[in-house]
CSV table of C-alpha atoms in Angstrom, one decimal:
chain,number,residue,atom,x,y,z
A,292,GLU,CA,-24.4,-120.1,-101.7
A,293,ALA,CA,-26.6,-123.1,-102.2
A,294,THR,CA,-25.3,-126.4,-103.8
A,295,ILE,CA,-25.9,-126.8,-107.5
A,296,ALA,CA,-28.6,-129.4,-106.8
A,297,GLY,CA,-30.3,-127.0,-104.3
A,298,SER,CA,-30.2,-124.2,-106.9
A,299,MET,CA,-31.6,-126.2,-109.8
A,300,THR,CA,-34.3,-127.6,-107.6
A,301,LEU,CA,-35.1,-124.1,-106.4
A,302,ALA,CA,-35.4,-122.6,-109.9
A,303,ALA,CA,-37.2,-125.6,-111.5
A,304,LEU,CA,-39.5,-126.8,-108.7
A,305,MET,CA,-39.8,-124.8,-105.6
A,306,LEU,CA,-40.6,-121.4,-107.2
A,307,LYS,CA,-43.2,-123.2,-109.4
A,308,LEU,CA,-45.0,-124.5,-106.1
A,309,GLY,CA,-45.4,-120.8,-105.1
A,310,GLY,CA,-46.8,-120.0,-108.5
A,311,TYR,CA,-49.2,-122.9,-108.3
A,312,GLY,CA,-50.3,-121.8,-105.1
A,313,MET,CA,-50.8,-118.3,-106.4
A,314,ILE,CA,-52.9,-119.8,-109.2
A,315,ARG,CA,-55.2,-121.8,-106.9
A,316,LEU,CA,-56.0,-118.9,-104.8
A,317,SER,CA,-56.6,-116.7,-108.0
A,318,LEU,CA,-59.4,-119.2,-108.9
A,319,ILE,CA,-61.2,-118.5,-105.7
A,320,PRO,CA,-63.7,-115.7,-106.2
A,321,PHE,CA,-63.2,-114.5,-102.5
A,322,PHE,CA,-59.5,-113.3,-103.4
A,323,TYR,CA,-60.7,-111.4,-106.4
A,324,SER,CA,-60.2,-107.6,-105.7
A,325,PRO,CA,-59.3,-104.8,-108.2
A,326,ASN,CA,-57.4,-102.9,-105.3
A,327,LEU,CA,-55.4,-106.0,-104.5
A,328,SER,CA,-54.5,-106.5,-108.3
A,329,LEU,CA,-53.2,-102.8,-108.5
A,330,ILE,CA,-51.1,-103.3,-105.3
A,331,LEU,CA,-49.6,-106.7,-106.3
A,332,ILE,CA,-49.1,-105.9,-109.9
A,333,SER,CA,-47.4,-102.5,-109.4
A,334,THR,CA,-45.1,-104.2,-106.7
A,335,ALA,CA,-44.2,-107.3,-109.1
A,336,LEU,CA,-43.4,-104.9,-112.0
A,337,TRP,CA,-41.3,-102.6,-109.8
A,338,GLY,CA,-39.5,-105.5,-108.4
A,339,ALA,CA,-38.9,-106.9,-111.7
A,340,ILE,CA,-37.4,-103.7,-112.9
A,341,MET,CA,-35.2,-103.1,-109.9
A,342,THR,CA,-33.9,-106.7,-110.1
A,343,SER,CA,-33.1,-106.2,-113.7
A,344,PHE,CA,-31.2,-103.3,-113.0
A,345,ILE,CA,-29.2,-105.2,-110.2
A,346,CYS,CA,-28.2,-107.6,-112.7
A,347,LEU,CA,-26.7,-105.0,-115.0
A,348,ARG,CA,-24.1,-104.5,-112.5
A,349,GLN,CA,-23.8,-107.9,-111.0
A,350,THR,CA,-20.3,-109.5,-111.2
A,351,ASP,CA,-21.1,-112.8,-109.7
A,352,LEU,CA,-22.5,-115.3,-112.3
A,353,LYS,CA,-24.7,-117.2,-110.2
A,354,ALA,CA,-26.2,-114.2,-108.4
A,355,LEU,CA,-27.1,-112.8,-111.7
A,356,ILE,CA,-28.9,-115.8,-112.7
A,357,ALA,CA,-30.7,-115.8,-109.4
A,358,TYR,CA,-31.7,-112.1,-109.7
A,359,SER,CA,-32.8,-112.8,-113.2
A,360,SER,CA,-35.1,-115.5,-111.9
A,361,VAL,CA,-36.6,-113.1,-109.6
A,362,SER,CA,-37.3,-110.5,-112.3
A,363,HIS,CA,-38.8,-113.4,-114.3
A,364,MET,CA,-41.2,-114.5,-111.3
A,365,GLY,CA,-42.1,-110.9,-110.9
A,366,LEU,CA,-43.6,-111.0,-114.5
A,367,MET,CA,-45.4,-114.3,-113.6
A,368,THR,CA,-47.0,-113.0,-110.3
A,369,ALA,CA,-48.2,-109.9,-112.2
A,370,SER,CA,-49.7,-112.1,-114.9
A,371,ILE,CA,-51.6,-114.1,-112.3
A,372,MET,CA,-52.8,-110.9,-110.5
A,373,THR,CA,-54.8,-109.9,-113.6
A,374,PHE,CA,-57.2,-112.7,-112.9
A,375,SER,CA,-57.8,-113.4,-116.5
A,376,SER,CA,-57.5,-116.7,-118.7
A,377,TRP,CA,-54.7,-115.1,-120.6
A,378,GLY,CA,-52.8,-114.0,-117.3
A,379,LEU,CA,-52.9,-117.6,-116.1
A,380,SER,CA,-52.0,-119.2,-119.3
A,381,GLY,CA,-49.2,-116.9,-119.8
A,382,ALA,CA,-48.0,-117.4,-116.1
A,383,LEU,CA,-48.1,-121.4,-116.5
A,384,MET,CA,-46.3,-121.2,-119.5
A,385,MET,CA,-43.5,-118.8,-118.1
A,386,MET,CA,-43.3,-121.4,-115.1
A,387,ILE,CA,-42.6,-124.3,-117.4
A,388,ALA,CA,-40.1,-122.3,-119.7
A,389,HIS,CA,-38.3,-120.7,-116.6
A,390,GLY,CA,-38.0,-123.9,-114.8
A,391,LEU,CA,-35.9,-125.3,-117.7
A,392,SER,CA,-33.9,-122.4,-118.9
A,393,SER,CA,-32.8,-121.2,-115.4
A,394,SER,CA,-32.2,-124.5,-114.1
A,395,ALA,CA,-29.9,-125.0,-117.2
A,396,LEU,CA,-28.2,-121.7,-116.6
A,397,PHE,CA,-27.3,-122.7,-113.0
A,398,PHE,CA,-25.9,-126.0,-114.0
A,399,LEU,CA,-23.7,-124.1,-116.6
A,400,ALA,CA,-22.6,-121.6,-114.0
A,401,ASN,CA,-21.7,-124.4,-111.7
A,402,SER,CA,-19.8,-126.3,-114.3
A,403,ASN,CA,-17.7,-123.0,-115.2
A,404,TYR,CA,-17.1,-122.7,-111.3
A,405,GLU,CA,-15.9,-126.3,-111.1
A,406,LYS,CA,-13.3,-125.8,-114.0
A,407,THR,CA,-12.1,-122.2,-112.9
A,408,ASN,CA,-12.8,-122.1,-109.1
A,409,THR,CA,-14.6,-118.6,-109.4
A,410,ARG,CA,-17.9,-117.2,-110.4
A,411,THR,CA,-16.6,-113.8,-111.4
A,412,ILE,CA,-17.8,-113.2,-114.8
A,413,ILE,CA,-14.9,-111.2,-116.1
A,414,ILE,CA,-12.6,-113.9,-115.7
A,415,PHE,CA,-14.6,-116.1,-117.9
A,416,ARG,CA,-13.4,-114.0,-121.0
A,417,HIS,CA,-12.3,-115.8,-124.3
A,418,THR,CA,-13.6,-119.1,-122.9
A,419,GLN,CA,-15.2,-119.8,-126.4
A,420,VAL,CA,-11.6,-120.5,-127.7
A,421,ILE,CA,-10.9,-123.0,-124.6
A,422,LEU,CA,-14.4,-124.4,-124.6
A,423,PRO,CA,-16.2,-123.6,-127.9
A,424,LEU,CA,-19.1,-126.3,-127.3
A,425,THR,CA,-19.7,-124.8,-124.0
A,426,SER,CA,-20.0,-121.4,-125.5
A,427,PHE,CA,-22.5,-122.8,-127.9
A,428,TRP,CA,-24.6,-124.1,-125.0
A,429,TRP,CA,-24.5,-120.9,-123.3
A,430,LEU,CA,-25.8,-119.1,-126.4
A,431,LEU,CA,-28.6,-121.5,-126.9
A,432,ILE,CA,-30.0,-121.0,-123.3
A,433,ILE,CA,-29.4,-117.4,-123.0
A,434,LEU,CA,-31.3,-116.9,-126.3
A,435,THR,CA,-34.2,-118.9,-124.6
A,436,ASN,CA,-33.7,-116.8,-121.3
A,437,ILE,CA,-34.3,-113.6,-123.3
A,438,ALA,CA,-37.5,-115.1,-125.0
A,439,MET,CA,-36.0,-115.6,-128.6
A,440,PRO,CA,-38.8,-116.6,-130.9
A,441,PRO,CA,-40.1,-119.3,-131.6
A,442,SER,CA,-39.2,-120.4,-128.0
A,443,ILE,CA,-41.8,-121.4,-125.4
A,444,ASN,CA,-40.3,-118.6,-123.3
A,445,PHE,CA,-41.3,-115.8,-126.1
A,446,ILE,CA,-44.8,-117.4,-126.3
A,447,SER,CA,-45.3,-117.0,-122.4
A,448,GLU,CA,-43.8,-113.6,-122.4
A,449,ILE,CA,-46.1,-112.4,-125.3
A,450,THR,CA,-49.0,-113.9,-123.5
A,451,ILE,CA,-48.2,-112.0,-120.2
A,452,MET,CA,-47.7,-108.9,-121.9
A,453,SER,CA,-51.0,-109.2,-123.7
A,454,SER,CA,-52.7,-109.9,-120.5
A,455,LEU,CA,-51.1,-107.0,-118.6
A,456,PHE,CA,-51.7,-104.8,-121.5
A,457,ILE,CA,-55.5,-105.6,-121.6
A,458,TRP,CA,-55.7,-105.0,-118.0
A,459,SER,CA,-54.1,-101.7,-118.2
A,460,PRO,CA,-52.1,-100.1,-121.2
A,461,LEU,CA,-50.1,-98.1,-118.5
A,462,THR,CA,-48.1,-101.3,-117.8
A,463,PHE,CA,-46.7,-101.5,-121.4
A,464,PRO,CA,-43.8,-99.1,-120.8
A,465,PHE,CA,-42.7,-100.9,-117.7
A,466,LEU,CA,-42.9,-104.3,-119.5
A,467,ALA,CA,-40.7,-103.0,-122.6
A,468,LEU,CA,-38.2,-101.6,-120.0
A,469,ILE,CA,-38.1,-105.1,-118.5
A,470,MET,CA,-37.6,-106.8,-121.9
A,471,ILE,CA,-34.8,-104.4,-123.0
A,472,ILE,CA,-32.7,-104.6,-119.5
A,473,THR,CA,-33.2,-108.4,-119.7
A,474,THR,CA,-31.7,-108.8,-123.2
A,475,THR,CA,-29.0,-106.3,-122.2
A,476,TYR,CA,-27.5,-108.2,-119.3
A,477,SER,CA,-28.1,-111.5,-121.0
A,478,MET,CA,-26.2,-110.7,-124.1
A,479,SER,CA,-23.5,-108.9,-122.0
A,480,MET,CA,-23.1,-112.0,-119.9
A,481,PHE,CA,-22.6,-113.9,-123.2
A,482,MET,CA,-20.3,-111.4,-124.9
A,483,LEU,CA,-18.0,-111.5,-121.9
A,484,THR,CA,-17.0,-114.9,-123.1
A,485,HIS,CA,-15.3,-113.1,-125.9
A,486,GLY,CA,-12.4,-110.8,-126.0
A,487,LYS,CA,-8.8,-111.2,-124.8
A,488,LEU,CA,-8.1,-114.2,-122.6
A,489,SER,CA,-7.8,-113.5,-119.1
A,490,LYS,CA,-4.3,-114.2,-117.4
A,491,MET,CA,-6.2,-116.1,-114.6
A,492,THR,CA,-7.9,-118.3,-117.2
A,493,LYS,CA,-6.2,-121.8,-117.3
A,494,LEU,CA,-6.8,-124.5,-119.9
A,495,THR,CA,-9.3,-126.7,-118.5
A,496,SER,CA,-10.8,-130.1,-119.5
A,497,PRO,CA,-14.0,-129.8,-121.8
A,498,PHE,CA,-17.3,-130.8,-120.7
A,499,SER,CA,-18.0,-134.4,-119.8
A,500,THR,CA,-20.7,-136.4,-121.5
A,501,ARG,CA,-22.8,-136.2,-118.2
A,502,GLU,CA,-22.9,-132.5,-118.5
A,503,HIS,CA,-23.7,-132.3,-122.2
A,504,LEU,CA,-26.7,-134.9,-121.5
A,505,THR,CA,-27.9,-132.8,-118.6
A,506,LEU,CA,-28.1,-129.7,-120.8
A,507,PHE,CA,-29.5,-131.5,-123.7
A,508,LEU,CA,-32.3,-132.8,-121.3
A,509,HIS,CA,-33.0,-129.2,-120.3
A,510,LEU,CA,-33.4,-128.1,-124.0
A,511,PHE,CA,-34.9,-131.1,-125.5
A,512,PRO,CA,-38.6,-130.3,-123.7
A,513,MET,CA,-38.4,-126.7,-124.8
A,514,ILE,CA,-37.6,-127.7,-128.4
A,515,ALA,CA,-40.4,-130.4,-128.2
A,516,ILE,CA,-43.0,-127.8,-127.0
A,517,MET,CA,-41.7,-125.3,-129.7
A,518,LEU,CA,-42.4,-127.9,-132.3
A,519,ASN,CA,-45.7,-128.6,-130.9
A,520,PRO,CA,-47.0,-125.7,-128.9
A,521,THR,CA,-50.7,-127.1,-129.2
A,522,SER,CA,-49.5,-129.8,-126.6
A,523,ILE,CA,-49.1,-127.3,-123.8
A,524,ILE,CA,-51.7,-125.1,-124.9
A,525,ASN,CA,-54.3,-128.1,-124.7
A,526,ILE,CA,-52.9,-128.9,-121.1
A,527,ILE,CA,-53.6,-125.4,-119.9
A,528,CYS,CA,-57.0,-125.1,-121.5
């Protein structure tokens, strides 16, 4: 129920402060414990799976994005708890990628809410006819959210999966399940913009220049990192 500014700040900054604190603690040898890693990684992966299943049956667009964020942060937490260089690199890249894509999704959800006065997903059916450029923004940002190559999201998830597989091959089935469910609910969210136009949907004004600029400023850093991934890798190393 937060305002759009609060949701975007939470997704882009506040969650990342928590991840930064976990990374700092993981660098202290005192906190390294195989038993602690087992407990936290198991809990993080189970939480990611459960929140992904919740997303499958979610009707509130903003709540779906919020639960999706929880799922991605579960992967980040599990990656940090491997106490490996690959795990820390993947977690940091995930924080950067998620901070941009999730914030953009919250902004899109709020823009739709301002035009339709509802967050119910099914009412947005066939909106690509009314707002074709908006549908294009949804497609681009959802593709980054599901880690479509060669986005920075893809690099981060591949690194996280590699670190967890090295930690224990038993984690791979859980990781694969999370990826499949994430792709399912993300593409379902986009496909609901297609189909027969809902009677409750009215013609609305298109996105303003300010809204297009805000979305571009979310995508531009991801595109810049995608074109020059060595920049972020050098920072991490």
